Amino acid sequence: IGYSLLVSAPAAEQEPAIPSPSQFFGFKMGEERRLAHWDQIVDYFQLIAQRSKRVAVDEVGKTTLGHPYILATISTPDTIDNLERYKAIQQKLANPRVTDEEEANTLAQTGKVVVLIGANVHAPEIGTNQMMNDLVYQLATEDSAWVKHVLENTIVLLIPSQNPDGQRMVVDWYRRNVGTPFEGSPLPDLYHPYAGHDNNRDSFMLSQIETQHLNRVLYQEWFPEVYLDKH
C-alpha cells in the first residue's frame, strides 16, 4: 500500500491591518467641523510605519515648543531597507565638485526621483495638513497600477506639517469654540511663536528651528528633484 504525505506550507505572515483615516480619527478628512490634531497625526503616521514595509517615519527634531517635527519616507520595501544608499546617490548628484558627468549619468539611472511634499506652513490653512493622512494611507495600502508606479520610480517624502506648533494651536482653539458664536473667530495669538505667518520667508535666515529642520532635509540629506509646498 502506498502512502502520500501532504505537507501544507505555513500561511504567509500577514502584516497587521492599517486603519483608514476615518477609522483612526473617527471622521473623514475634510468633514465639516472636525479637525485631526497634530498629536493624533503623529500617532497615525507612526502606526502606519509600524505596519507597512513601504513607510518609514522619523522625527527630524523638536519644534520651538518641543513637539515632534516628523518626516515620512515612502517607497518600495526594498528601497526603504536601503535608504542610506539612495541618500548617498542624491548627495553625489547634487554636487558636481565630486561627481563627474559620466558618474552622474550612471547614478541617475540607478537612483530614484525624490519628491518632497510639505504641508501646513501657515497653521490656519489646515486642509493640506488633514489631506496628508489620506495620502500616506493611500501610498501605504493601495495596490493600484498608479501607486505601484509611484513606489517603484520615486521616493516620496512627506512633511505633514511644517508648523506643528501652529497646527496644535489652531486645532485646540477651534475645538474649544466649535458650536459656539465664536466658532469662526481667529486665534488670538501668533500662529508660530515669534514669527506668526512669516515662517515661510525664513529660508534665507534660518532663524526658526522648523525652517532649519526643513532645510536639513532639503539641502543636506535628500536633495529632492521635486519640492511641492502645499502651504
Tab-separated table of C-alpha atoms in Angstrom:
chain	number	residue	atom	x	y	z
A	1	ILE	CA	0.000	0.000	0.000
A	2	GLY	CA	1.429	3.319	-0.987
A	3	TYR	CA	1.143	6.409	1.114
A	4	SER	CA	1.468	10.010	0.112
A	5	LEU	CA	2.338	12.733	2.552
A	6	LEU	CA	0.726	16.105	2.038
A	7	VAL	CA	2.509	18.885	3.814
A	8	SER	CA	0.888	22.283	3.748
A	9	ALA	CA	3.173	25.283	3.864
A	10	PRO	CA	2.502	27.701	6.705
A	11	ALA	CA	0.373	30.630	5.727
A	12	ALA	CA	2.377	33.691	4.860
A	13	GLU	CA	2.643	36.031	7.771
A	14	GLN	CA	0.314	38.926	7.123
A	15	GLU	CA	1.003	42.496	8.146
A	16	PRO	CA	-1.445	43.934	10.660
A	17	ALA	CA	-4.236	45.872	9.011
A	18	ILE	CA	-3.726	49.602	8.638
A	19	PRO	CA	-6.792	51.624	9.653
A	20	SER	CA	-8.030	54.257	7.261
A	21	PRO	CA	-8.049	57.874	8.463
A	22	SER	CA	-11.793	57.582	9.017
A	23	GLN	CA	-11.303	54.538	11.212
A	24	PHE	CA	-8.387	56.010	13.148
A	25	PHE	CA	-9.664	59.549	13.694
A	26	GLY	CA	-13.378	58.754	13.763
A	27	PHE	CA	-14.287	61.004	10.817
A	28	LYS	CA	-13.377	61.614	7.180
A	29	MET	CA	-10.669	64.118	6.484
A	30	GLY	CA	-12.315	67.370	5.439
A	31	GLU	CA	-15.529	66.632	7.292
A	32	GLU	CA	-17.328	69.760	8.466
A	33	ARG	CA	-16.382	70.906	11.988
A	34	ARG	CA	-13.858	68.120	12.504
A	35	LEU	CA	-10.085	68.515	12.598
A	36	ALA	CA	-7.337	65.988	13.284
A	37	HIS	CA	-4.904	67.223	15.941
A	38	TRP	CA	-1.138	67.124	15.395
A	39	ASP	CA	-0.587	64.714	18.297
A	40	GLN	CA	-3.041	62.273	16.701
A	41	ILE	CA	-1.463	62.715	13.270
A	42	VAL	CA	1.972	61.841	14.655
A	43	ASP	CA	0.473	58.709	16.239
A	44	TYR	CA	-1.202	57.777	12.950
A	45	PHE	CA	1.960	58.170	10.882
A	46	GLN	CA	3.943	56.133	13.394
A	47	LEU	CA	1.293	53.397	13.391
A	48	ILE	CA	1.446	53.163	9.611
A	49	ALA	CA	5.240	52.944	9.722
A	50	GLN	CA	4.986	50.073	12.201
A	51	ARG	CA	2.544	48.180	9.971
A	52	SER	CA	3.733	48.949	6.451
A	53	LYS	CA	7.051	47.987	4.877
A	54	ARG	CA	6.579	50.830	2.419
A	55	VAL	CA	6.777	53.584	5.041
A	56	ALA	CA	9.421	54.847	7.442
A	57	VAL	CA	8.753	57.735	9.823
A	58	ASP	CA	11.493	59.726	11.526
A	59	GLU	CA	11.419	62.577	13.969
A	60	VAL	CA	13.596	65.218	12.324
A	61	GLY	CA	13.701	67.143	15.589
A	62	LYS	CA	11.596	69.113	18.027
A	63	THR	CA	9.614	72.250	17.261
A	64	THR	CA	10.001	75.588	19.011
A	65	LEU	CA	7.555	74.403	21.678
A	66	GLY	CA	9.028	70.914	21.945
A	67	HIS	CA	6.670	68.884	19.734
A	68	PRO	CA	7.705	66.307	17.100
A	69	TYR	CA	8.588	67.527	13.608
A	70	ILE	CA	8.279	64.365	11.516
A	71	LEU	CA	9.223	63.120	8.066
A	72	ALA	CA	7.613	60.117	6.352
A	73	THR	CA	9.593	58.308	3.643
A	74	ILE	CA	7.558	56.137	1.273
A	75	SER	CA	8.680	53.764	-1.481
A	76	THR	CA	9.004	50.029	-2.175
A	77	PRO	CA	10.034	47.845	0.804
A	78	ASP	CA	13.413	47.174	-0.801
A	79	THR	CA	14.048	50.898	-1.178
A	80	ILE	CA	13.010	51.578	2.411
A	81	ASP	CA	15.538	48.958	3.518
A	82	ASN	CA	18.305	50.778	1.602
A	83	LEU	CA	17.584	54.452	2.214
A	84	GLU	CA	21.173	55.337	3.040
A	85	ARG	CA	22.240	54.122	-0.412
A	86	TYR	CA	19.678	56.345	-2.100
A	87	LYS	CA	20.607	59.309	0.086
A	88	ALA	CA	24.226	58.882	-0.989
A	89	ILE	CA	23.168	58.873	-4.648
A	90	GLN	CA	21.213	62.107	-4.191
A	91	GLN	CA	24.116	63.775	-2.409
A	92	LYS	CA	26.544	62.853	-5.179
A	93	LEU	CA	24.172	64.009	-7.910
A	94	ALA	CA	23.771	67.356	-6.148
A	95	ASN	CA	27.498	68.066	-6.001
A	96	PRO	CA	29.324	68.463	-9.344
A	97	ARG	CA	32.533	69.154	-7.421
A	98	VAL	CA	32.834	65.454	-6.538
A	99	THR	CA	30.751	63.820	-9.290
A	100	ASP	CA	31.720	63.982	-12.945
A	101	GLU	CA	29.238	63.762	-15.809
A	102	GLU	CA	29.812	60.071	-16.511
A	103	GLU	CA	29.222	59.064	-12.885
A	104	ALA	CA	26.222	61.382	-12.677
A	105	ASN	CA	24.609	59.684	-15.676
A	106	THR	CA	25.159	56.280	-14.068
A	107	LEU	CA	23.765	57.430	-10.738
A	108	ALA	CA	20.733	58.946	-12.442
A	109	GLN	CA	19.931	55.534	-13.914
A	110	THR	CA	20.319	53.643	-10.634
A	111	GLY	CA	18.665	56.112	-8.267
A	112	LYS	CA	15.063	57.216	-7.936
A	113	VAL	CA	13.339	60.557	-8.278
A	114	VAL	CA	12.933	62.060	-4.819
A	115	VAL	CA	9.772	64.093	-4.268
A	116	LEU	CA	9.263	66.120	-1.092
A	117	ILE	CA	5.722	67.273	-0.279
A	118	GLY	CA	5.373	69.690	2.620
A	119	ALA	CA	2.121	70.986	4.084
A	120	ASN	CA	0.710	73.497	6.525
A	121	VAL	CA	3.308	76.269	6.647
A	122	HIS	CA	0.524	78.620	7.714
A	123	ALA	CA	-1.336	76.962	10.548
A	124	PRO	CA	-4.903	78.118	9.756
A	125	GLU	CA	-4.532	76.855	6.170
A	126	ILE	CA	-5.328	73.485	7.634
A	127	GLY	CA	-6.670	71.477	4.704
A	128	THR	CA	-3.305	70.343	3.343
A	129	ASN	CA	-2.326	69.010	6.746
A	130	GLN	CA	-5.522	66.962	7.018
A	131	MET	CA	-5.077	65.641	3.465
A	132	MET	CA	-1.688	64.182	4.384
A	133	ASN	CA	-3.438	61.454	6.367
A	134	ASP	CA	-5.301	60.318	3.253
A	135	LEU	CA	-2.148	60.497	1.133
A	136	VAL	CA	0.055	58.425	3.433
A	137	TYR	CA	-2.736	55.844	3.792
A	138	GLN	CA	-3.172	55.603	0.012
A	139	LEU	CA	0.541	55.155	-0.643
A	140	ALA	CA	0.902	52.641	2.210
A	141	THR	CA	-2.032	50.407	1.292
A	142	GLU	CA	-3.194	50.814	-2.285
A	143	ASP	CA	-2.166	48.256	-4.905
A	144	SER	CA	-3.303	50.171	-7.979
A	145	ALA	CA	-1.082	50.422	-11.038
A	146	TRP	CA	-0.592	54.142	-10.355
A	147	VAL	CA	0.597	53.658	-6.776
A	148	LYS	CA	2.893	50.800	-7.808
A	149	HIS	CA	4.380	53.056	-10.491
A	150	VAL	CA	4.970	55.808	-7.930
A	151	LEU	CA	6.589	53.448	-5.428
A	152	GLU	CA	8.833	51.783	-7.992
A	153	ASN	CA	10.120	55.006	-9.515
A	154	THR	CA	10.186	57.542	-6.694
A	155	ILE	CA	10.943	58.104	-3.064
A	156	VAL	CA	8.153	60.243	-1.612
A	157	LEU	CA	8.985	62.370	1.401
A	158	LEU	CA	6.040	63.773	3.358
A	159	ILE	CA	6.256	66.523	5.966
A	160	PRO	CA	2.638	66.557	7.193
A	161	SER	CA	3.062	69.908	8.913
A	162	GLN	CA	5.830	72.442	8.506
A	163	ASN	CA	4.435	74.303	11.517
A	164	PRO	CA	3.269	71.715	14.075
A	165	ASP	CA	3.060	74.236	16.939
A	166	GLY	CA	0.686	76.400	14.934
A	167	GLN	CA	-1.353	73.361	13.881
A	168	ARG	CA	-1.873	72.429	17.523
A	169	MET	CA	-2.844	75.989	18.430
A	170	VAL	CA	-5.396	76.264	15.644
A	171	VAL	CA	-6.989	72.870	16.299
A	172	ASP	CA	-7.109	73.400	20.084
A	173	TRP	CA	-8.706	76.831	19.602
A	174	TYR	CA	-11.261	75.567	17.077
A	175	ARG	CA	-12.246	72.598	19.195
A	176	ARG	CA	-12.852	74.857	22.195
A	177	ASN	CA	-15.120	77.120	20.177
A	178	VAL	CA	-16.857	74.853	17.682
A	179	GLY	CA	-20.634	75.110	18.031
A	180	THR	CA	-20.448	78.473	19.784
A	181	PRO	CA	-20.856	82.004	18.389
A	182	PHE	CA	-17.046	82.207	18.350
A	183	GLU	CA	-16.521	79.178	16.118
A	184	GLY	CA	-15.153	81.213	13.222
A	185	SER	CA	-13.148	83.644	15.303
A	186	PRO	CA	-9.422	83.959	14.621
A	187	LEU	CA	-6.868	82.587	17.023
A	188	PRO	CA	-5.939	85.408	19.460
A	189	ASP	CA	-2.255	84.510	19.277
A	190	LEU	CA	0.575	84.108	16.802
A	191	TYR	CA	0.366	81.005	14.609
A	192	HIS	CA	4.036	80.442	15.299
A	193	PRO	CA	5.879	81.739	18.366
A	194	TYR	CA	7.749	84.932	17.429
A	195	ALA	CA	7.102	84.590	13.695
A	196	GLY	CA	3.381	84.198	13.095
A	197	HIS	CA	2.708	83.831	9.370
A	198	ASP	CA	6.239	84.767	8.381
A	199	ASN	CA	7.745	81.306	8.809
A	200	ASN	CA	7.606	80.692	5.045
A	201	ARG	CA	10.001	83.622	4.472
A	202	ASP	CA	12.733	82.271	6.714
A	203	SER	CA	14.703	80.125	4.284
A	204	PHE	CA	17.482	82.662	3.807
A	205	MET	CA	17.964	83.470	7.506
A	206	LEU	CA	17.044	80.126	9.102
A	207	SER	CA	16.074	81.892	12.303
A	208	GLN	CA	13.416	79.317	13.207
A	209	ILE	CA	14.055	75.730	14.187
A	210	GLU	CA	11.287	74.428	11.915
A	211	THR	CA	12.957	76.009	8.887
A	212	GLN	CA	16.275	74.549	9.972
A	213	HIS	CA	14.693	71.084	10.063
A	214	LEU	CA	13.199	71.554	6.582
A	215	ASN	CA	16.425	72.863	5.076
A	216	ARG	CA	18.412	69.988	6.563
A	217	VAL	CA	16.126	67.529	4.758
A	218	LEU	CA	16.244	69.583	1.544
A	219	TYR	CA	19.873	70.590	1.279
A	220	GLN	CA	21.919	68.267	3.475
A	221	GLU	CA	20.218	64.878	3.398
A	222	TRP	CA	17.909	64.284	0.429
A	223	PHE	CA	18.325	66.991	-2.256
A	224	PRO	CA	14.926	66.171	-3.821
A	225	GLU	CA	14.363	66.797	-7.524
A	226	VAL	CA	10.840	67.986	-6.704
A	227	TYR	CA	9.688	70.053	-3.728
A	228	LEU	CA	5.929	70.601	-3.664
A	229	ASP	CA	4.947	73.083	-0.957
A	230	LYS	CA	1.211	72.677	-0.306
A	231	HIS	CA	1.419	75.661	2.064
